[in-house]
Tab-separated table of C-alpha atoms in Angstrom:
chain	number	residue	atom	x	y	z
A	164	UNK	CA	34.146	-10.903	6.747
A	165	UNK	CA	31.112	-11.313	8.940
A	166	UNK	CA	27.553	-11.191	7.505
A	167	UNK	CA	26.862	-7.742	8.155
A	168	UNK	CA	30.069	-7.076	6.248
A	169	UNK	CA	29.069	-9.053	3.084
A	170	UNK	CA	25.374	-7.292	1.499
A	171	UNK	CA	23.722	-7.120	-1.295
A	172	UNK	CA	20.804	-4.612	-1.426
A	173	UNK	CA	20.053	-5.205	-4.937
A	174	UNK	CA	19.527	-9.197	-4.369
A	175	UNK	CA	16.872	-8.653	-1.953
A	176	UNK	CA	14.033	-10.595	-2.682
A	177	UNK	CA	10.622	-8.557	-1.974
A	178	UNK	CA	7.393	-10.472	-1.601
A	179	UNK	CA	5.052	-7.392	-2.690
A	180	UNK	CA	2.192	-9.296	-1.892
A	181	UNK	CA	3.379	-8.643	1.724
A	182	UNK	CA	0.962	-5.836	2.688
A	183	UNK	CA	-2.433	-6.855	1.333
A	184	UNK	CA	-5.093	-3.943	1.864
A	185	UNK	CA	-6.626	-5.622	4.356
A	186	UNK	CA	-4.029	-5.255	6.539
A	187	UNK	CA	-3.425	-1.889	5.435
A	188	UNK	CA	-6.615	-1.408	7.141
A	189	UNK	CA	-5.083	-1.792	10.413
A	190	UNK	CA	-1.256	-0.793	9.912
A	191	UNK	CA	-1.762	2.394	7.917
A	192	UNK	CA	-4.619	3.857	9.615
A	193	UNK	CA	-2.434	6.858	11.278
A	194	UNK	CA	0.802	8.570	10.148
A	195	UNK	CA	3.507	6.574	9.027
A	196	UNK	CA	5.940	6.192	11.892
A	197	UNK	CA	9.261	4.486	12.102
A	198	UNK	CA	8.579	1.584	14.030
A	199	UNK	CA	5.198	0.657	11.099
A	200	UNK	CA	8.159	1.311	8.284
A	201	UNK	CA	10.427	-1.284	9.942
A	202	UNK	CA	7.693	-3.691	10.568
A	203	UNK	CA	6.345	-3.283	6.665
A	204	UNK	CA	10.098	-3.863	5.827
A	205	UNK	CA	10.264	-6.763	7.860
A	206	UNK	CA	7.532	-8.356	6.640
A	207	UNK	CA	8.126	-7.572	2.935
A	208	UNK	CA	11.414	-9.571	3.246
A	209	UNK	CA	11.438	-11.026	6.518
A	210	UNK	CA	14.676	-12.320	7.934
A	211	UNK	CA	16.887	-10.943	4.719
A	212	UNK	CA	16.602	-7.952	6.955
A	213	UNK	CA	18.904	-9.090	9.856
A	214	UNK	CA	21.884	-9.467	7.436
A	215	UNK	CA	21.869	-5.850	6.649
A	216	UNK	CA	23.928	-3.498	8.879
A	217	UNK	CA	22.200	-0.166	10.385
A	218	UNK	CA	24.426	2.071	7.955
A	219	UNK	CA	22.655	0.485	4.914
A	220	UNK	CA	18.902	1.342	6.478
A	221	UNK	CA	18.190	3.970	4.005
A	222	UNK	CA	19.800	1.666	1.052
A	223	UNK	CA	17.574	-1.302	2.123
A	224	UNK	CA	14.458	0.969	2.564
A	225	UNK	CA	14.610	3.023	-0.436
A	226	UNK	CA	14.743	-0.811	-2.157
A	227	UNK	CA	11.739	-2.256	-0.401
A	228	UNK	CA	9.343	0.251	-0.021
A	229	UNK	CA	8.619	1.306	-3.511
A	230	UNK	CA	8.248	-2.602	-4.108
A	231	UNK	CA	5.587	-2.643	-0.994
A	232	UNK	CA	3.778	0.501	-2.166
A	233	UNK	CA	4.115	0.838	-6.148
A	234	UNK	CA	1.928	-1.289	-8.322
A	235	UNK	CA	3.999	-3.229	-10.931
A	236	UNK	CA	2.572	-4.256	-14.105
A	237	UNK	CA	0.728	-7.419	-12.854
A	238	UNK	CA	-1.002	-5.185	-10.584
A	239	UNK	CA	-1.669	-2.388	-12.931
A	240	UNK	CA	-3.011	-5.786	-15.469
A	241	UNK	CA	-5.322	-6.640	-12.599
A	242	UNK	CA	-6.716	-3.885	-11.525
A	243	UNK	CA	-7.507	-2.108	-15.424
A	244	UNK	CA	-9.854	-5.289	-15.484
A	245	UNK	CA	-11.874	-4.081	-12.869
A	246	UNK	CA	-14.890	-1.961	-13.030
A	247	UNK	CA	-16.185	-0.124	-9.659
A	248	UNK	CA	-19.639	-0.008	-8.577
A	249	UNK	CA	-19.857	3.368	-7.030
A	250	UNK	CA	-24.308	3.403	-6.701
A	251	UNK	CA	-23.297	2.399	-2.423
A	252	UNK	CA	-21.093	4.894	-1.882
A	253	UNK	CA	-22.083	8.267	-0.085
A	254	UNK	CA	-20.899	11.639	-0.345
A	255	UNK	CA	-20.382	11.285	3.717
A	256	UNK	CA	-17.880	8.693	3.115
A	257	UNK	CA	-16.267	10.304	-0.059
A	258	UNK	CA	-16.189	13.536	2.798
A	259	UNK	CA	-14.653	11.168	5.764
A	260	UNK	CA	-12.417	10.193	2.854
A	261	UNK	CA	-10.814	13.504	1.986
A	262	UNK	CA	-10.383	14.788	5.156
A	263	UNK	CA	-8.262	11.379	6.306
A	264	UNK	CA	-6.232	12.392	3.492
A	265	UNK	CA	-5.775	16.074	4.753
A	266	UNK	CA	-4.671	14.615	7.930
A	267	UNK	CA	-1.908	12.467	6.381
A	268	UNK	CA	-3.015	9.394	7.027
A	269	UNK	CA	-1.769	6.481	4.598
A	270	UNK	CA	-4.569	4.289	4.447
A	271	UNK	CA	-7.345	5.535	6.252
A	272	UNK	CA	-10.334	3.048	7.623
A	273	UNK	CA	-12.895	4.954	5.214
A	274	UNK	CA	-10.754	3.792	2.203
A	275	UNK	CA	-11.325	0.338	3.227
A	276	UNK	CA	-14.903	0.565	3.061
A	277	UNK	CA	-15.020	2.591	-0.386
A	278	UNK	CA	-12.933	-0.170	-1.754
A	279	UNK	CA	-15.562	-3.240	-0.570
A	280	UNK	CA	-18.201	-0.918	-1.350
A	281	UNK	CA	-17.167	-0.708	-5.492
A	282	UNK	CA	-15.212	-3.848	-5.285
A	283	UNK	CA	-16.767	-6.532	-3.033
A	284	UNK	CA	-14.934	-7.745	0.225
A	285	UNK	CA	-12.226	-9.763	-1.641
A	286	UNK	CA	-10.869	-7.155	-2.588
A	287	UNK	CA	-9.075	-6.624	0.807
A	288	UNK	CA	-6.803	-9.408	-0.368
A	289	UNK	CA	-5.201	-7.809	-3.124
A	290	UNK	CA	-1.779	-6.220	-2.424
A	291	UNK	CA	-1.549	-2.789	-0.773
A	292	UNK	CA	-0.229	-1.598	-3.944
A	293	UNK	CA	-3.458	-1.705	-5.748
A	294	UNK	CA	-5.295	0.242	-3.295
A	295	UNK	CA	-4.453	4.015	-4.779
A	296	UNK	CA	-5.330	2.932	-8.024
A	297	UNK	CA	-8.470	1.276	-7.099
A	298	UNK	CA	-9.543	4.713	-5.635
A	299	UNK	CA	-8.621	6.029	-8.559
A	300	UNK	CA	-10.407	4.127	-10.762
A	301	UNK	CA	-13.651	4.807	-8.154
A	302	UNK	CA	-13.028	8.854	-8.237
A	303	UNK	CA	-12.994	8.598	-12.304
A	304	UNK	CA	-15.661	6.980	-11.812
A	305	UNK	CA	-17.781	9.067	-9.760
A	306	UNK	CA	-16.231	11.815	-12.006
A	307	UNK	CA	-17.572	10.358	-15.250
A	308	UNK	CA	-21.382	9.848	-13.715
A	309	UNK	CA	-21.404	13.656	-13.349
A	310	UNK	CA	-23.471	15.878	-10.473
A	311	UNK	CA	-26.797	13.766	-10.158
């Protein structure tokens, strides 16, 4: 058998630290295309992905992905210990915010900036994964403050 014959989808390893938000910044700011899946993919488990024939794309991607994307329970740990400071924030942005997300796009720049806003600039190093429920936390926040 040759190498592309002989795969194991479920042994992939996934570094899910792969995507931190920072770079989400820049590589999710517009629809999610093909080509910025592969290179997530590739970069989530690097050369592991040249072993892999075509036929097994879907296979391989429907294993990654959620691992890039989906918070697991360190990352849910992390994050509940976190409290957002909302006072910088603007309804502008919070606007800008919404209508990114109307538009489809993934991770828009005006996320980014509500994140080091409540959060301080470190936490652009966290792992994409964290982002949506770091938003979360600052839109239950916002929510709990009431209309001032």
């Amino acid at each position: 058998m040759t190498p592309a014959e002989i795969y194991d989808i479920d042994a992939i390893r996934v570094d899910r630290s792969a995507l931190t938000i920072r770079e989400a910044a820049t590589v999710l700011n517009n629809e999610l295309t093909a080509s910025v899946v592969a290179r997530l993919v590739r970069k989530a488990i690097g050369d592991q992905v040249d072993q892999f024939p075509i036929r097994t794309l879907k296979r391989v991607y429907e294993r990654v992905l959620p691992q890039v994307f989906e918070p697991d329970e360190a990352v849910r740990s992390r994050v509940e210990g976190l409290t957002p400071n909302v006072t910088a924030i603007t309804l502008g942005e919070y606007h800008q915010f919404l209508d990114a997300s109307e538009r489809k796009i993934a991770f828009p720049p005006v996320a980014a900036t509500l994140l080091i806003k409540a959060y301080g600039e470190d936490i652009l190093n966290e792992p994409y994964a964290a982002a949506a429920l770091l938003l979360k936390k600052i839109f239950d926040e916002v929510g709990s403050e009431g209309n001032e």
